[in-house]
PDB file of C-alpha atoms in Angstrom:
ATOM      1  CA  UNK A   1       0.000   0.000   0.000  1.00 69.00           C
ATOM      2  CA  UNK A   2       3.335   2.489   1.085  1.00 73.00           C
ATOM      3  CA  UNK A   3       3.759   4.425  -2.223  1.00 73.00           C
ATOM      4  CA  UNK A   4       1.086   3.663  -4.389  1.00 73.00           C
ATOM      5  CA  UNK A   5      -1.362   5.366  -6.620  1.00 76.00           C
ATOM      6  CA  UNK A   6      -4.262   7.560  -5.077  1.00 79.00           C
ATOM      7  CA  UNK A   7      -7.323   5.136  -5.357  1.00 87.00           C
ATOM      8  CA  UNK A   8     -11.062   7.047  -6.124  1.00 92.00           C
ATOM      9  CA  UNK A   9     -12.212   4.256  -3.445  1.00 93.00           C
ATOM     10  CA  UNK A  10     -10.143   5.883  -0.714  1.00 95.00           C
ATOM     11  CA  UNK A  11     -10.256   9.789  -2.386  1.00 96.00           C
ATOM     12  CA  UNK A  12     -14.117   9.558  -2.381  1.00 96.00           C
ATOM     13  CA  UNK A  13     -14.347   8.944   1.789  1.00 97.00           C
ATOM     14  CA  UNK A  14     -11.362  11.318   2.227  1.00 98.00           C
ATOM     15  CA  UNK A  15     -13.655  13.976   0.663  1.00 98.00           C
ATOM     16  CA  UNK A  16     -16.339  13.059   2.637  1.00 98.00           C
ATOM     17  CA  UNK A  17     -14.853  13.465   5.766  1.00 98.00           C
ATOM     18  CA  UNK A  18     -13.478  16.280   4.950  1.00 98.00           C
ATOM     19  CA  UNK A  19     -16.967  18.323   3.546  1.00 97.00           C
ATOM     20  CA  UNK A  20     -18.696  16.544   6.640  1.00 96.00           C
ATOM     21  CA  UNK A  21     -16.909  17.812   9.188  1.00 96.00           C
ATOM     22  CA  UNK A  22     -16.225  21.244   7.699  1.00 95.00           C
ATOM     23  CA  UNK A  23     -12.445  21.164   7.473  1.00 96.00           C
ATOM     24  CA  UNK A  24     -10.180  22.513   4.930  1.00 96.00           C
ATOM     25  CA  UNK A  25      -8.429  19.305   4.616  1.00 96.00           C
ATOM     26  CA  UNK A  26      -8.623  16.034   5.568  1.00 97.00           C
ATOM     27  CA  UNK A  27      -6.421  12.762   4.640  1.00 97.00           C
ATOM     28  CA  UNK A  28      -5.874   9.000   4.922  1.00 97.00           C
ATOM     29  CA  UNK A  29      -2.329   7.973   6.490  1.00 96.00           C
ATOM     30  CA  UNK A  30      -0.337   5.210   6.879  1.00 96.00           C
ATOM     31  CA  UNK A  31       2.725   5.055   9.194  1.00 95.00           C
ATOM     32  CA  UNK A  32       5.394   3.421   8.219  1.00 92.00           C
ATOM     33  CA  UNK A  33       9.195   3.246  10.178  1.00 91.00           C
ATOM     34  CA  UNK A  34      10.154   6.964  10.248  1.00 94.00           C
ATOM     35  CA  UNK A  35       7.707   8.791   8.379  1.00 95.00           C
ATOM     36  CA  UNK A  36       3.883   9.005   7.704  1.00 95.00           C
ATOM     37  CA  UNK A  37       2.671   8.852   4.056  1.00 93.00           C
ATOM     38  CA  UNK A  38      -0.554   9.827   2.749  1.00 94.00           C
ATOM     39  CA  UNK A  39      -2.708   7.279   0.745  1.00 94.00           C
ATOM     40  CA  UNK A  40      -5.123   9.786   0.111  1.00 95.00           C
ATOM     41  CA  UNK A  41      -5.422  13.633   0.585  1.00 95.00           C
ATOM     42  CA  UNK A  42      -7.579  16.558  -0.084  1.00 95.00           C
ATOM     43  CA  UNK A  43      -6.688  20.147   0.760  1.00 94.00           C
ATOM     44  CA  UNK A  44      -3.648  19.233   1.872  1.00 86.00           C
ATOM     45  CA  UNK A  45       0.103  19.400  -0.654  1.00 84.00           C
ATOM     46  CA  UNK A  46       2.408  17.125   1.301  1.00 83.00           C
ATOM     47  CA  UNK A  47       2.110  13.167   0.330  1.00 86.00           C
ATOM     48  CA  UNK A  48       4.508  12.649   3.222  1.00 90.00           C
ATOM     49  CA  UNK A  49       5.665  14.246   6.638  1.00 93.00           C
ATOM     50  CA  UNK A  50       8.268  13.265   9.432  1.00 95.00           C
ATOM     51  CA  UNK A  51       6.358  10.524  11.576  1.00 95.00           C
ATOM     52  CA  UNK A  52       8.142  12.828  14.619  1.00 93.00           C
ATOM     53  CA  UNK A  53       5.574  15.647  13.577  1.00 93.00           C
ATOM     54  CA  UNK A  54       2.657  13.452  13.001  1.00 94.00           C
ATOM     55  CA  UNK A  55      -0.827  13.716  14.747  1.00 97.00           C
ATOM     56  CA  UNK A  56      -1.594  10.091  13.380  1.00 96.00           C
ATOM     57  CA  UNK A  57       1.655   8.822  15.643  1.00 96.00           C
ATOM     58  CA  UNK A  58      -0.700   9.660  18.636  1.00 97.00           C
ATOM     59  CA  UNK A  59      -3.780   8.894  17.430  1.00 97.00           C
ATOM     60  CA  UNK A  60      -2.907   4.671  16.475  1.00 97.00           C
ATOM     61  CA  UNK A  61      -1.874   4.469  20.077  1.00 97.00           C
ATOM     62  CA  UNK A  62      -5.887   4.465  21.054  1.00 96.00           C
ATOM     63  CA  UNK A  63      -8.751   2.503  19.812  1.00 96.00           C
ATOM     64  CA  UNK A  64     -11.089   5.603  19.464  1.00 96.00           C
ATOM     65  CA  UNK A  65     -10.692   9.341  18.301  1.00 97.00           C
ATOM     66  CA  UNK A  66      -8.345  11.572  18.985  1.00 98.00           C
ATOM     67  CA  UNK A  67      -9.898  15.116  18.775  1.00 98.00           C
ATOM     68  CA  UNK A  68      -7.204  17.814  19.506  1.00 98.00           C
ATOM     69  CA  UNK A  69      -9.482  21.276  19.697  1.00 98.00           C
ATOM     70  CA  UNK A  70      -6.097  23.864  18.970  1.00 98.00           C
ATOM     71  CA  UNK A  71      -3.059  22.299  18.620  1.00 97.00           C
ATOM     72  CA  UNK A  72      -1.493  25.159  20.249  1.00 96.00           C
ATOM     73  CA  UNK A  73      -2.872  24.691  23.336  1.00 97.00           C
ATOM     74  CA  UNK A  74      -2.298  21.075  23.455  1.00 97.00           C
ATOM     75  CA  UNK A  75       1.158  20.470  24.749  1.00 96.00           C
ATOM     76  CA  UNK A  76       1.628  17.301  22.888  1.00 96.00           C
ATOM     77  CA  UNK A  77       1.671  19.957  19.631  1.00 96.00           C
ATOM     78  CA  UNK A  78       2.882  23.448  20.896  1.00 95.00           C
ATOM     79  CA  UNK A  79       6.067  23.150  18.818  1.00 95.00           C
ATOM     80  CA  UNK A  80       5.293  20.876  15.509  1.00 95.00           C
ATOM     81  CA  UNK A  81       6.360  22.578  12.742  1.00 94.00           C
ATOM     82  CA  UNK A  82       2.538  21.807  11.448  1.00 93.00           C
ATOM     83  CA  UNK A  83       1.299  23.882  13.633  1.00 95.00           C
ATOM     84  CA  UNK A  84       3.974  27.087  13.963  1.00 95.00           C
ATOM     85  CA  UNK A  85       5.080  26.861  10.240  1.00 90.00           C
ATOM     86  CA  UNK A  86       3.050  26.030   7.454  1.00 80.00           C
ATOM     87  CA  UNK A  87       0.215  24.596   7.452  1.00 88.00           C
ATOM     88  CA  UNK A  88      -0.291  26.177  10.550  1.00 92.00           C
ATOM     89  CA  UNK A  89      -2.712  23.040  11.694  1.00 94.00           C
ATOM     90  CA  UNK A  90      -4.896  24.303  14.626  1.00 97.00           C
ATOM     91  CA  UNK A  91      -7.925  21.558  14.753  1.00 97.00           C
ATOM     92  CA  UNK A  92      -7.550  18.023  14.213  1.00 97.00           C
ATOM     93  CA  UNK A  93      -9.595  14.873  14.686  1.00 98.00           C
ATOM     94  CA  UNK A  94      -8.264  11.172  13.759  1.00 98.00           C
ATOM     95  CA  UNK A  95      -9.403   7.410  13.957  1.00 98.00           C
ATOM     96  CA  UNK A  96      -7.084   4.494  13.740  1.00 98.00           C
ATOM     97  CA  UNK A  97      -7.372   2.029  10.775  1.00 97.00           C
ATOM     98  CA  UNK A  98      -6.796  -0.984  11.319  1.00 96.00           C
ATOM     99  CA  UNK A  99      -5.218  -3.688   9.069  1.00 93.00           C
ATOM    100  CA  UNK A 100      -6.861  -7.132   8.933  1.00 91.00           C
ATOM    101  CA  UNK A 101      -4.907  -8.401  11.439  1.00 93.00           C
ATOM    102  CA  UNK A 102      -5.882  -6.076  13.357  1.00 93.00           C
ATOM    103  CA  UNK A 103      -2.674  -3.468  13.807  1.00 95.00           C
ATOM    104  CA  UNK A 104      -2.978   0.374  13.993  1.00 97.00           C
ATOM    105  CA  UNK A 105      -1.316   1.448  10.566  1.00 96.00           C
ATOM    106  CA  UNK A 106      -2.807   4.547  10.480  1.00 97.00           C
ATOM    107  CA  UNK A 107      -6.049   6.841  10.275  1.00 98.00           C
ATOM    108  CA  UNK A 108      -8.397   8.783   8.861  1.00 98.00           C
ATOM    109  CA  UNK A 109      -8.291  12.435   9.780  1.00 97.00           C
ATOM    110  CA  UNK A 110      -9.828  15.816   9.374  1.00 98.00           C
ATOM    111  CA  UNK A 111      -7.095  19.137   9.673  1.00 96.00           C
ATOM    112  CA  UNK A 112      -7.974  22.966  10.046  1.00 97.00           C
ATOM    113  CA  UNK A 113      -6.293  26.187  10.523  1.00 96.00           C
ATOM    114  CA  UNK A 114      -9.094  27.254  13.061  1.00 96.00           C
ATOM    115  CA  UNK A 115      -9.502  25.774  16.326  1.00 97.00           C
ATOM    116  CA  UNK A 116     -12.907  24.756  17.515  1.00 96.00           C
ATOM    117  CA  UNK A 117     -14.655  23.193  20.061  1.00 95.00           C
ATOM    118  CA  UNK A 118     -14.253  19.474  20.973  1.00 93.00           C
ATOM    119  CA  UNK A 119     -18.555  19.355  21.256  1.00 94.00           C
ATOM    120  CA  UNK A 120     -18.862  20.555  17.729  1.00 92.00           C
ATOM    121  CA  UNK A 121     -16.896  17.725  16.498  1.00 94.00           C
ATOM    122  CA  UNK A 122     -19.074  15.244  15.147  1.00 96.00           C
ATOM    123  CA  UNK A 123     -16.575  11.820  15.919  1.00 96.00           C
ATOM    124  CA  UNK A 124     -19.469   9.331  15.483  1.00 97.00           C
ATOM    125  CA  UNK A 125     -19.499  10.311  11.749  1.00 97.00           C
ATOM    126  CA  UNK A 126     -15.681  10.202  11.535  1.00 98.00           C
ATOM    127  CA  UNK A 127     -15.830   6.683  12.981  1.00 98.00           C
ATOM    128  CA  UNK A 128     -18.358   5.449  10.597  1.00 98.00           C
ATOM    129  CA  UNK A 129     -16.168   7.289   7.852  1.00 98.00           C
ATOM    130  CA  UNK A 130     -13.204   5.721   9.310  1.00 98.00           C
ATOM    131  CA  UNK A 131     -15.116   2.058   9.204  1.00 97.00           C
ATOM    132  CA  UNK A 132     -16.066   2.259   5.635  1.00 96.00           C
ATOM    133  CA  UNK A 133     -12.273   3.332   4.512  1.00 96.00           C
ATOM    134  CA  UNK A 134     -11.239   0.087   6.607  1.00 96.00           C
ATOM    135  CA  UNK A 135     -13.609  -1.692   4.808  1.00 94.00           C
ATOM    136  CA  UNK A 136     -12.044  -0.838   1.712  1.00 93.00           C
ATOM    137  CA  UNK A 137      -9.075  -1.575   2.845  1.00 91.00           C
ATOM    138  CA  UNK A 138      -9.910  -5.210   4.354  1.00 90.00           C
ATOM    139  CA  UNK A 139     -11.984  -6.067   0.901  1.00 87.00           C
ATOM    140  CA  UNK A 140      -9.844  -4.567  -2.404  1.00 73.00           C
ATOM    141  CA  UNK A 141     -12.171  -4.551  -5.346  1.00 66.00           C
ATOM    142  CA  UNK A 142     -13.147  -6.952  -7.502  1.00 50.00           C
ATOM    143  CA  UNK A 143     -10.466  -8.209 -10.242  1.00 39.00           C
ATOM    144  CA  UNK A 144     -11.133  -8.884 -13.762  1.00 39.00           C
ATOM    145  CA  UNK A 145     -10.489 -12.532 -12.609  1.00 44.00           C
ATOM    146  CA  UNK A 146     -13.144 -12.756 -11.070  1.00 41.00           C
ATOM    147  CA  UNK A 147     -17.200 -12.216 -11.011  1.00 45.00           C
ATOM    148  CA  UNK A 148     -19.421 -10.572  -8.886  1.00 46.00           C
ATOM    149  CA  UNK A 149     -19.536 -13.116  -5.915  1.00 47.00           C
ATOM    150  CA  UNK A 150     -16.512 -13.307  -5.579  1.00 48.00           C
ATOM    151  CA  UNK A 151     -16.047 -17.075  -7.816  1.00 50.00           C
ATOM    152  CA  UNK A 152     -13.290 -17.325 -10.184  1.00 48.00           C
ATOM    153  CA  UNK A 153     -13.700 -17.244 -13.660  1.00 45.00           C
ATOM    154  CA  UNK A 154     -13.918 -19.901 -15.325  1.00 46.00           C
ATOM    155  CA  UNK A 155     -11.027 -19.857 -17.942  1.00 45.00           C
ATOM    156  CA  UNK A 156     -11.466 -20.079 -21.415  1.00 43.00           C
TER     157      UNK A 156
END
């Protein structure tokens, strides 16, 4: 999955999360060694970022959301470059995705350059959001080899 073409599958949920929640960007990550690389990405111009500035490092290490209401009040983010440099992230929300067997290896989340209010946020819909894109992930498409139910083809 590390380094490989955006997929509409992933792009379309991205999107959604992102015009759901009211964010000017949003993103699916995966974390990998040193760094965390973006699968998919809207509003955002970076397909990768040092894993030691990364939201997503924190938010894998819980089942649930993590909702950070201004980064610069949160000491966990006073000094990441995200927030005091460009982008200048102030709001952020993520949920872990899972792989099938059942590791963190990284999340869906929702960025913004204005804080706001951890009650505002819905995280309900972000966990459904985040669900579906795991989905995806767990269940690739179909291939041309085989039909509809999932039955091989039979070969001609």
């Amino acid at each position: 999955m590390l380094d490989t073409a955006p997929e509409d599958r992933f792009d379309r949920i991205v999107a959604l999360a992102r015009s759901s929640l009211g964010a000017s960007a949003a993103a699916f990550t995966v974390l990998d060694g040193d760094r965390q690389w973006h699968k998919s990405m809207v509003g955002l111009r970076v397909t990768e970022i040092p894993r030691s500035c990364s939201f997503c490092t924190i938010t894998v290490l819980e089942p649930g959301a993590l909702v950070v209401p201004d980064a610069l009040l949160d000491e966990r983010f006073t000094d990441n470059p995200l927030v005091v440099s460009g982008p200048r992230l102030r709001f952020y929300v993520g949920f872990p995705i899972e792989s099938p067997s059942g590791e963190r290896i990284g999340a869906l989340c929702v960025y913004d350059e204005t804080p706001r209010s951890a009650e505002t946020v819905d995280v309900v819909l972000l966990r459904n959001l985040a669900l579906v894109l795991q989905n995806e992930l767990w269940h690739p498409l179909e291939t041309a080899d085989t039909d509809a139910s999932g039955a091989e083809a039979a070969p001609e």
